[in-house]
XYZ file of C-alpha atoms in Angstrom:
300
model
C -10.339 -16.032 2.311
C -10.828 -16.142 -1.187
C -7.396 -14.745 -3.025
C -8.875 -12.865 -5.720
C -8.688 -8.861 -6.850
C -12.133 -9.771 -8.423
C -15.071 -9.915 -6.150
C -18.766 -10.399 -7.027
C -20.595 -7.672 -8.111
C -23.279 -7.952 -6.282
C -20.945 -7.676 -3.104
C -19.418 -4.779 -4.620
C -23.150 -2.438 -5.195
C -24.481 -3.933 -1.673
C -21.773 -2.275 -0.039
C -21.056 1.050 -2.204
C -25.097 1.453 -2.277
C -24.481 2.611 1.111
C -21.070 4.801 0.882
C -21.590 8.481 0.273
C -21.902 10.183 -2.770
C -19.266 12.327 -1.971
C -16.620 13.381 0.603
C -16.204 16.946 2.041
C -12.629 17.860 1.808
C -12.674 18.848 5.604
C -13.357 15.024 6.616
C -10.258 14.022 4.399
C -8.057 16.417 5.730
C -8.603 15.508 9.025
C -8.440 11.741 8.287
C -11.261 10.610 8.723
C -12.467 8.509 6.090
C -13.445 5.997 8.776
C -16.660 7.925 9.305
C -17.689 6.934 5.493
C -20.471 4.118 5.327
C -18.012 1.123 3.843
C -14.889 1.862 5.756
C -14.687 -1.418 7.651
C -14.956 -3.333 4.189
C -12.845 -0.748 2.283
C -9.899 -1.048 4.470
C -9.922 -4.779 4.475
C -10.160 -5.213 1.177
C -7.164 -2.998 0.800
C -5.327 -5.087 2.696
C -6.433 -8.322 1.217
C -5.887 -7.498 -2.005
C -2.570 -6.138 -1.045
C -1.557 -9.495 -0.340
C -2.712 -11.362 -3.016
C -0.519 -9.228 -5.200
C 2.535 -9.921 -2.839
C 1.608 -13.799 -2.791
C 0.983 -13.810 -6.820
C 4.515 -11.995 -8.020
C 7.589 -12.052 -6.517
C 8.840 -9.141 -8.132
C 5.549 -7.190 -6.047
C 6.817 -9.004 -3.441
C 9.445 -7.255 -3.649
C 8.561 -4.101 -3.767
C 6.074 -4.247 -1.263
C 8.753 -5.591 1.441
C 9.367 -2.014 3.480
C 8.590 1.358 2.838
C 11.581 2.232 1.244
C 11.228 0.394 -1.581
C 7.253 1.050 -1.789
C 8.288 4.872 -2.179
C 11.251 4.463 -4.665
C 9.258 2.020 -7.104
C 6.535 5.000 -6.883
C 8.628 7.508 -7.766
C 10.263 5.897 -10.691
C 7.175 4.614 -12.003
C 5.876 8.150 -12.333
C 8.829 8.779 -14.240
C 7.591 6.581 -17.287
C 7.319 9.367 -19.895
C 10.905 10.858 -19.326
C 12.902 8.306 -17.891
C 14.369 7.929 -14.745
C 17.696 8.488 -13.227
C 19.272 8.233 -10.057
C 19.465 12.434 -9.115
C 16.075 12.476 -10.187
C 14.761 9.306 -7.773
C 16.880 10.946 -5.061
C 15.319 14.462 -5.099
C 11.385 12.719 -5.485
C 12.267 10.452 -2.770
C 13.568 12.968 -0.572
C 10.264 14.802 -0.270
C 8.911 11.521 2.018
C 12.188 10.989 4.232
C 12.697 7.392 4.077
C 15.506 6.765 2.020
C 19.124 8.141 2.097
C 21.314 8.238 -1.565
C 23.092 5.467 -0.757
C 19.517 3.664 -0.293
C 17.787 5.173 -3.729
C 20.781 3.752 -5.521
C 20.638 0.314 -3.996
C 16.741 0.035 -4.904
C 17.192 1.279 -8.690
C 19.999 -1.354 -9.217
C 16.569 -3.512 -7.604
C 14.473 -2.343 -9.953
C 16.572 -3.516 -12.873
C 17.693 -6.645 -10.906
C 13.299 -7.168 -10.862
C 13.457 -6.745 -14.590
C 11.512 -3.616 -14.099
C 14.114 -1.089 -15.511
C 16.091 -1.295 -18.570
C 19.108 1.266 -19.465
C 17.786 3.128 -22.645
C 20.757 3.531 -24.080
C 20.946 7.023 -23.831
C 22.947 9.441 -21.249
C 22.702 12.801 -20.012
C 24.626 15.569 -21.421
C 26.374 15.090 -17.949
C 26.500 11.423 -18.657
C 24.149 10.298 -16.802
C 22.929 7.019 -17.029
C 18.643 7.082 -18.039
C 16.499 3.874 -17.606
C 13.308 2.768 -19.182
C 10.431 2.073 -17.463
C 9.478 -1.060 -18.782
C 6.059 -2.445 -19.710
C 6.764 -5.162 -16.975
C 6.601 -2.124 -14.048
C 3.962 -0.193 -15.550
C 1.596 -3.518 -15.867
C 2.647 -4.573 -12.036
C 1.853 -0.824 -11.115
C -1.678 -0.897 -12.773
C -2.485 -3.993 -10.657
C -1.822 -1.903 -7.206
C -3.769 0.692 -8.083
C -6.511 -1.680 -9.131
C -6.137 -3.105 -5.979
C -6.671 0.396 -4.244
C -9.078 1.953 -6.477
C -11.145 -1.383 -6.368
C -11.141 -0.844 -2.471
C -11.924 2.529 -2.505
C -15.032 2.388 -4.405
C -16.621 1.037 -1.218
C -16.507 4.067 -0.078
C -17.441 5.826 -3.373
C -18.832 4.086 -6.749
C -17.605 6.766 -8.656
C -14.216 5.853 -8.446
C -15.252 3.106 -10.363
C -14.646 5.113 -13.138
C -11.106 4.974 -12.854
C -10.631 1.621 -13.430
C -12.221 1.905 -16.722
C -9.050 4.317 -17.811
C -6.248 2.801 -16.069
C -5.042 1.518 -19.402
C -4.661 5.315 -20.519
C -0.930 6.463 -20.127
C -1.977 10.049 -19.731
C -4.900 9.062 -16.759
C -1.975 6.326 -15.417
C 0.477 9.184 -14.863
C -1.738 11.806 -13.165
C -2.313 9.242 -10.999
C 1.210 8.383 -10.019
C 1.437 11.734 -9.935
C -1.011 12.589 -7.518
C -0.214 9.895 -5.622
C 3.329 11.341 -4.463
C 2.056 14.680 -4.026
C -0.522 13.787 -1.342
C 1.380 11.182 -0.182
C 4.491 13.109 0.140
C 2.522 16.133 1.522
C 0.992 13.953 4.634
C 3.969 11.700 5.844
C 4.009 14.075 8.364
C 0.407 12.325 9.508
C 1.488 8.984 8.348
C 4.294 9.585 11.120
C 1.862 10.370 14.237
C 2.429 6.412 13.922
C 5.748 6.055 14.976
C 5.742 2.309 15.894
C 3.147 0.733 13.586
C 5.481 2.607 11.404
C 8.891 1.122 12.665
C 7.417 -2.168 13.712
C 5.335 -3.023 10.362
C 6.134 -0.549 7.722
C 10.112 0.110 7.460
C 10.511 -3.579 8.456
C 11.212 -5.958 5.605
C 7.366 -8.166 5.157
C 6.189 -6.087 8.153
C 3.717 -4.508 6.048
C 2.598 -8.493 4.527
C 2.385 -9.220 8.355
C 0.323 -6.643 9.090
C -1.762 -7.287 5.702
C -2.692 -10.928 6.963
C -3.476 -10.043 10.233
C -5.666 -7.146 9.311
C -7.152 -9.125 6.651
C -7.900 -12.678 8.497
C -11.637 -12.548 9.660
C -14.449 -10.541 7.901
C -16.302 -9.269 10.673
C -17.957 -5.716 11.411
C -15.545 -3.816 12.577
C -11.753 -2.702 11.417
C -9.535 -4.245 12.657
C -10.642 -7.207 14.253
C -9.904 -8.115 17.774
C -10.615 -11.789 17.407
C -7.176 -14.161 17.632
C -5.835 -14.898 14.384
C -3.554 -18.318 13.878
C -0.060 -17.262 13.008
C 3.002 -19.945 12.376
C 5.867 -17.883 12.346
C 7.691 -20.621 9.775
C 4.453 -20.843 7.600
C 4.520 -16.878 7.294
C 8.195 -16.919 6.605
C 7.776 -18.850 3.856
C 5.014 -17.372 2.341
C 6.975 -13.648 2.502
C 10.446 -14.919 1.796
C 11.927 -14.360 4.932
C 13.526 -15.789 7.560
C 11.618 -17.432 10.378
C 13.777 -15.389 12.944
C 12.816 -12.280 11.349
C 9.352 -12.741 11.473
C 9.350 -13.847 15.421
C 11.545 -10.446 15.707
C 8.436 -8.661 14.372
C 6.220 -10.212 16.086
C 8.735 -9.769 19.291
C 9.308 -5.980 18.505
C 4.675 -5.539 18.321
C 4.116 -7.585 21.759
C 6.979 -5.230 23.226
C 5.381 -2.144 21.952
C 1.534 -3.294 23.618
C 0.073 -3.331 19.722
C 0.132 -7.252 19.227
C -0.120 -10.179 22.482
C -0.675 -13.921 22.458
C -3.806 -15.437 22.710
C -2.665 -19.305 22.878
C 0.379 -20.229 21.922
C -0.756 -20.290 17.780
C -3.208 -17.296 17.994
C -1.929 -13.309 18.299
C -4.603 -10.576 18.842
C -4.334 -6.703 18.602
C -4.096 -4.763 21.567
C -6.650 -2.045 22.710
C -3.617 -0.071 21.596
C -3.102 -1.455 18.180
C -7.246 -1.333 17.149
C -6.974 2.266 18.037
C -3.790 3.722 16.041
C -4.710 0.814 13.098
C -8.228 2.405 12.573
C -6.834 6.005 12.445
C -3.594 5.004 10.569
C -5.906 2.985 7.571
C -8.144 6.522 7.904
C -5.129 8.544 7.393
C -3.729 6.437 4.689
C -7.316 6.244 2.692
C -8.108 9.980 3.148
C -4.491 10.548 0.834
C -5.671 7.781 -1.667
C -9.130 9.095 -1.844
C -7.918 13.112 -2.380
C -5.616 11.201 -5.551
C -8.745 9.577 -6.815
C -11.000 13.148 -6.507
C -7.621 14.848 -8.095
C -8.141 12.610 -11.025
C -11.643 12.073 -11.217
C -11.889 15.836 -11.902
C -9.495 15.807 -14.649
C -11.757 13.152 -15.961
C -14.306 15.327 -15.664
């Protein structure tokens, strides 16, 4: 697999030739963006690109290692114009359910641990401590939505069009924007997951797991049920992890029917796990497409 976010451009019109022109809100509400002509492709590339991010910064790494963190980096991203500060990350956090006070504190003091906030030496009237978003973040940030807007233009070219503006603050923040509000307002269908969720998601590298396995072989259909090789030590490494904790992932997804052994160096995805993988990727594409329509028609 090649580890690039560019691909050729050929590869890029043969498939989006074929995507449609447009997407009836009904089909995105119900989550099912796997009915669009380029799904298959879309969704891996998602995933591939994903984890070519992960494997090229260790500060994305970072972020991308649970859920948790995912969301808080989000919400304080979007916070670039006015600043961000710890009330404020708690109460836009709060609207997805994953992290507790304690929690949004711990992954600010990450943030600026990453290099990614800086206090601007300003407080509150309250006293409040404000950090910066820095241009390190807000470069790192454009790069993941490259990587998803890059995806989804498989399943339509005009969102093409957004990564011609991604440089402009004003188009960057709708988009962050957007992102938490349709992200926030489906968790609820992001849940109907419950343990590609626990296993994967809210799982430190669960989600890189997931990314290599779903990403592995470039066949026809999404996800693929041919073995993939997996060395627990060699995917340890490459996330930053522990060798135990990845065999305790891997454990905890055999357990739970969504992951078995083929050989002794090969895992495969259950009948289970293709299932509740196609519709989760559906579920999560139909909130990332509505954010690219959202800001497509400001564009417009």
């Amino acid at each position: 697999m090649q580890e690039s976010l560019v691909f050729e451009a050929s590869d890029t019109i043969a498939h989006a030739s074929s995507a449609r022109a447009a997407a009836p809100a009904l089909v995105l509400r119900r989550h099912e963006v796997h009915k669009f002509d380029g799904f298959v492709d879309a969704a891996r590339r998602w995933a591939a690109n994903m984890l070519v991010l992960s494997d090229q910064d260790r500060a994305v790494d970072g972020i991308f290692k649970d859920a948790g963190r995912f969301v808080a980096a989000m919400c304080a991203v979007s916070m670039r114009e006015e600043g961000v500060t710890l009330v404020k990350l708690k109460t836009l956090c709060a609207r997805f359910g994953l992290l507790s006070a304690g929690r949004a504190r711990a992954v600010l003091l990450f943030l600026r641990y990453l290099g990614y906030v800086d206090v601007w030496g300003q407080k509150c009237a309250n006293g409040t401590t404000i950090y910066k978003v820095n241009p390190t973040f807000i470069g790192a940030w454009r790069l993941q939505l490259e990587a998803i807007f890059t995806s989804l233009e498989l399943l339509d070219p005009r969102i093409g069009k957004l990564l011609d503006h991604l440089e402009n603050d004003a188009i960057f923040d709708a988009i962050c924007a957007s992102q938490i509000d349709e992200l926030a307002d489906d968790v609820e269908a992001l849940n109907r997951f419950p343990e590609i969720t626990q296993i994967f998601v809210n799982r430190s590298a669960g989600s890189q797991v997931l990314w290599y396995l779903l990403s592995f072989h470039r066949d026809e259909v999404f996800p693929s049920p041919k073995p993939v090789p997996l060395n627990p030590s060699i995917l340890a490494e490459r996330f930053n992890v522990s060798t135990v904790h990845i065999r305790r992932i891997l454990n905890a997804a055999v357990n739970a029917n969504l992951l078995r052994w083929a050989d002794e160096g090969h895992v495969m995805f259950t009948p289970k796990a293709l299932a509740n993988l196609y519709d989760f990727y559906g579920a999560q594409m139909s909130c990332l497409l509505r954010t690219a329509y959202h800001v497509l028609n400001l564009l417009d």
